[in-house]
Short mmCIF file of C-alpha atoms in Angstrom, two decimals:
data_model
loop_
_atom_site.label_atom_id
_atom_site.label_comp_id
_atom_site.label_asym_id
_atom_site.label_seq_id
_atom_site.Cartn_x
_atom_site.Cartn_y
_atom_site.Cartn_z
CA MET A 1 41.87 106.55 -74.39
CA THR A 2 42.12 103.50 -72.15
CA GLU A 3 39.09 103.14 -69.89
CA PRO A 4 39.86 104.18 -66.29
CA SER A 5 39.98 101.15 -64.00
CA TYR A 6 37.36 102.43 -61.54
CA LEU A 7 34.64 102.20 -64.20
CA ALA A 8 34.65 98.40 -64.15
CA ALA A 9 33.66 98.43 -60.46
CA VAL A 10 30.97 101.05 -61.09
CA ARG A 11 29.57 99.11 -64.05
CA GLU A 12 29.50 95.76 -62.26
CA SER A 13 28.04 97.23 -59.07
CA TYR A 14 25.20 99.07 -60.79
CA ASP A 15 24.42 96.10 -62.99
CA THR A 16 24.04 94.13 -59.76
CA VAL A 17 21.80 96.62 -57.92
CA ALA A 18 19.88 97.97 -60.94
CA ASP A 19 16.51 96.37 -60.19
CA ASP A 20 16.54 97.38 -56.53
CA TYR A 21 17.87 100.84 -57.36
CA SER A 22 14.96 101.36 -59.71
CA ALA A 23 12.50 100.23 -57.04
CA LEU A 24 14.00 102.22 -54.14
CA VAL A 25 15.18 105.55 -55.54
CA LYS A 26 12.69 108.41 -55.63
CA THR A 27 11.28 109.65 -58.91
CA PRO A 28 11.84 113.36 -59.72
CA SER A 29 8.23 114.13 -58.80
CA GLU A 30 8.92 112.73 -55.31
CA LEU A 31 11.94 114.94 -54.68
CA ASP A 32 11.89 117.89 -52.30
CA PRO A 33 10.68 121.24 -53.71
CA LEU A 34 14.17 122.77 -53.95
CA SER A 35 15.59 119.83 -55.91
CA ARG A 36 12.63 119.91 -58.28
CA SER A 37 13.04 123.65 -58.73
CA MET A 38 16.67 123.24 -59.82
CA LEU A 39 15.64 120.70 -62.45
CA THR A 40 12.90 123.03 -63.66
CA ALA A 41 15.25 126.03 -63.76
CA PHE A 42 17.78 124.01 -65.75
CA ALA A 43 15.10 122.95 -68.24
CA GLU A 44 13.96 126.55 -68.70
CA LEU A 45 17.53 127.78 -69.23
CA VAL A 46 18.19 125.09 -71.84
CA GLN A 47 14.97 125.93 -73.66
CA ALA A 48 15.72 129.65 -73.61
CA SER A 49 19.27 129.23 -74.94
CA ASP A 50 18.11 126.78 -77.67
CA ARG A 51 21.58 125.34 -78.27
CA GLY A 52 20.68 121.66 -78.66
CA PRO A 53 19.54 118.58 -76.73
CA VAL A 54 20.30 117.64 -73.14
CA ALA A 55 22.52 114.66 -72.32
CA ASP A 56 21.62 113.05 -68.99
CA LEU A 57 24.98 111.54 -68.06
CA GLY A 58 24.80 108.69 -65.59
CA CYS A 59 21.09 108.44 -66.33
CA GLY A 60 20.48 105.18 -64.46
CA PRO A 61 16.98 103.83 -65.21
CA GLY A 62 16.08 107.00 -67.11
CA ARG A 63 13.67 108.71 -64.75
CA VAL A 64 15.35 112.10 -64.75
CA THR A 65 15.79 111.91 -68.52
CA ALA A 66 12.07 111.31 -68.84
CA HIS A 67 11.38 114.16 -66.41
CA MET A 68 13.36 116.49 -68.65
CA ALA A 69 11.38 115.32 -71.65
CA GLY A 70 8.18 115.96 -69.70
CA LEU A 71 9.35 119.55 -69.17
CA GLY A 72 9.59 119.98 -72.93
CA VAL A 73 13.33 119.41 -73.34
CA SER A 74 14.83 117.14 -75.99
CA ALA A 75 16.83 114.73 -73.83
CA PHE A 76 18.71 111.45 -74.07
CA GLY A 77 20.53 109.33 -71.51
CA ILE A 78 23.93 107.69 -71.19
CA ASP A 79 25.06 105.31 -68.45
CA VAL A 80 28.04 103.02 -67.92
CA SER A 81 25.75 100.19 -66.71
CA PRO A 82 24.17 98.09 -69.49
CA LYS A 83 21.53 96.84 -67.05
CA MET A 84 20.50 100.39 -66.18
CA ILE A 85 20.22 101.22 -69.86
CA GLU A 86 18.12 98.10 -70.42
CA LEU A 87 15.68 99.22 -67.69
CA ALA A 88 15.56 102.77 -69.11
CA ARG A 89 14.74 101.51 -72.61
CA ILE A 90 11.96 99.28 -71.27
CA SER A 91 10.42 102.07 -69.19
CA TYR A 92 10.79 104.85 -71.76
CA PRO A 93 10.87 103.32 -75.24
CA ASP A 94 10.31 106.69 -76.93
CA LEU A 95 13.56 108.13 -75.55
CA ARG A 96 17.13 107.39 -76.59
CA PHE A 97 19.50 105.66 -74.18
CA SER A 98 22.98 104.27 -74.75
CA VAL A 99 25.84 102.70 -72.82
CA GLY A 100 28.83 104.97 -72.42
CA SER A 101 31.28 106.67 -70.08
CA MET A 102 31.56 110.31 -69.03
CA THR A 103 35.32 110.02 -69.44
CA ALA A 104 35.06 109.52 -73.21
CA LEU A 105 31.72 110.66 -74.62
CA GLU A 106 30.86 109.64 -78.16
CA ILE A 107 29.42 113.08 -78.81
CA GLU A 108 30.76 115.71 -81.20
CA ASP A 109 32.21 118.98 -79.97
CA ASP A 110 29.87 121.89 -79.15
CA THR A 111 26.65 120.02 -79.91
CA LEU A 112 24.74 119.83 -76.62
CA GLY A 113 22.39 122.46 -75.28
CA GLY A 114 22.61 121.04 -71.80
CA ILE A 115 24.39 118.46 -69.67
CA LEU A 116 22.73 116.95 -66.63
CA ALA A 117 24.97 115.06 -64.20
CA TYR A 118 22.55 114.14 -61.44
CA TYR A 119 24.18 112.18 -58.61
CA SER A 120 26.47 110.57 -61.16
CA THR A 121 30.00 111.91 -60.58
CA HIS A 122 30.64 110.96 -56.94
CA HIS A 123 32.16 107.59 -57.91
CA THR A 124 34.81 109.34 -59.98
CA PRO A 125 38.20 109.63 -58.24
CA PRO A 126 38.85 113.34 -57.63
CA GLU A 127 42.01 113.30 -59.75
CA LEU A 128 39.91 112.20 -62.75
CA LEU A 129 37.13 114.77 -62.35
CA PRO A 130 39.04 117.24 -64.56
CA VAL A 131 38.85 114.63 -67.34
CA VAL A 132 35.08 114.31 -66.88
CA PHE A 133 34.48 118.06 -66.68
CA ALA A 134 36.67 118.58 -69.76
CA GLU A 135 34.39 116.20 -71.65
CA PHE A 136 31.39 118.19 -70.44
CA HIS A 137 33.00 121.39 -71.70
CA ARG A 138 34.04 119.85 -75.03
CA THR A 139 30.58 118.56 -75.92
CA LEU A 140 28.50 121.47 -74.61
CA ALA A 141 27.75 124.23 -77.09
CA PRO A 142 28.84 127.77 -76.20
CA GLY A 143 25.97 129.24 -74.23
CA GLY A 144 24.81 125.77 -73.18
CA HIS A 145 24.03 124.91 -69.57
CA LEU A 146 25.24 122.38 -66.99
CA LEU A 147 23.39 121.10 -63.93
CA LEU A 148 25.66 119.12 -61.62
CA ALA A 149 24.14 117.68 -58.45
CA GLY A 150 25.30 115.17 -55.89
CA HIS A 151 26.64 114.36 -52.46
CA VAL A 152 29.13 116.71 -50.83
CA GLY A 153 31.12 116.45 -47.64
CA THR A 154 34.57 117.18 -46.25
CA GLY A 155 36.63 115.07 -48.62
CA GLU A 156 35.57 111.63 -47.38
CA HIS A 157 36.51 108.53 -49.36
CA ARG A 158 34.05 105.71 -48.75
CA ARG A 159 34.11 102.08 -49.85
CA PRO A 160 30.71 100.54 -49.14
CA THR A 161 30.46 96.77 -49.28
CA HIS A 162 26.73 96.62 -49.96
CA GLY A 163 24.38 98.79 -51.98
CA TYR A 164 20.72 99.01 -52.89
CA GLY A 165 18.82 95.91 -51.84
CA GLY A 166 21.77 94.68 -49.79
CA HIS A 167 23.68 93.49 -52.86
CA PRO A 168 27.49 93.48 -52.77
CA VAL A 169 29.17 96.43 -54.49
CA SER A 170 32.79 97.31 -55.16
CA TYR A 171 32.69 100.98 -56.18
CA ALA A 172 34.14 103.84 -54.15
CA SER A 173 32.40 107.09 -53.28
CA TYR A 174 34.00 110.50 -52.87
CA ARG A 175 32.34 113.42 -51.09
CA LEU A 176 34.25 116.56 -51.93
CA THR A 177 33.54 119.96 -50.44
CA THR A 178 31.35 122.38 -52.35
CA HIS A 179 34.38 124.62 -52.74
CA GLN A 180 36.42 121.81 -54.35
CA ILE A 181 33.64 120.99 -56.81
CA ALA A 182 33.03 124.64 -57.69
CA GLU A 183 36.74 125.15 -58.25
CA LEU A 184 36.98 122.13 -60.57
CA VAL A 185 33.92 123.23 -62.56
CA SER A 186 35.34 126.74 -62.95
CA GLU A 187 38.77 125.43 -63.92
CA ALA A 188 37.11 123.38 -66.66
CA GLY A 189 35.93 126.64 -68.25
CA PHE A 190 32.39 126.99 -66.91
CA THR A 191 30.79 130.02 -65.32
CA ILE A 192 28.79 129.05 -62.23
CA THR A 193 25.56 131.00 -61.84
CA ALA A 194 23.95 129.30 -58.81
CA GLN A 195 24.78 126.91 -55.98
CA LEU A 196 22.33 125.21 -53.65
CA VAL A 197 23.48 123.23 -50.60
CA GLN A 198 20.93 121.18 -48.67
CA GLU A 199 21.03 119.15 -45.47
CA ARG A 200 19.57 115.69 -45.94
CA ASP A 201 19.94 114.07 -42.54
CA GLU A 202 21.55 115.72 -39.50
CA GLU A 203 22.19 112.36 -37.79
CA LEU A 204 24.07 110.96 -40.76
CA ASN A 205 25.50 114.39 -41.65
CA TRP A 206 24.56 113.96 -45.29
CA LYS A 207 24.66 117.03 -47.50
CA PHE A 208 24.01 117.43 -51.16
CA ALA A 209 24.54 120.31 -53.55
CA SER A 210 23.46 121.50 -56.97
CA PHE A 211 25.49 123.72 -59.29
CA LEU A 212 24.07 125.57 -62.28
CA ALA A 213 26.68 126.70 -64.78
CA TYR A 214 27.11 127.54 -68.44
CA LYS A 215 29.81 127.47 -71.10
CA PRO A 216 30.69 131.03 -72.11
CA THR A 217 30.47 132.07 -75.74
CA ALA A 218 33.51 133.21 -77.71
CA GLU A 219 32.65 136.84 -76.93
CA GLU A 220 32.53 136.16 -73.21
CA PRO A 221 35.49 135.20 -70.98
CA ALA A 222 35.22 131.99 -68.92
#
């Protein structure tokens, strides 16, 4: 398929801010206890189901991928930004990282034990999220697990002019409601097992949410 036009802005923007992003964004060990617990729960579910490796989609500089590996999960990372992938390979040379897009994954059907999309889908226009979630469903093995986490809101569409480190960026950001995200995930064929909504900053009215889900087996309805 033809690459969606928004990806060029995401790629260029994250190539530009990659070094500062890596310096400024918290590592998984620095996250709040609830966020860490969701990552741990996801790792345990993937290990228990034993369906295959975890793909960290939108992996950035690879820190969450490495965190998964540290929890005993076979994990690899994919990101649309070549600069992010370069940083990930330098920091974690024993792990596998590649450049790619969530809209067209170069992964065979039903081969992943887990998909981690950690703050990596909010730049996707809402009308294209079904395409992304369909790719998640296609590549995840029956019985495999999904952890989707990111910003939520009331449907805001933001176009920041500057990003990490004050560098110019051209991507857009979409903050859907938790209900909208849950509905899209369910419509893609997943069964949601847990949702966690957290308040980040009352003054800025930032919220973020995590969704644990799985792909039903043939014997189980979606």
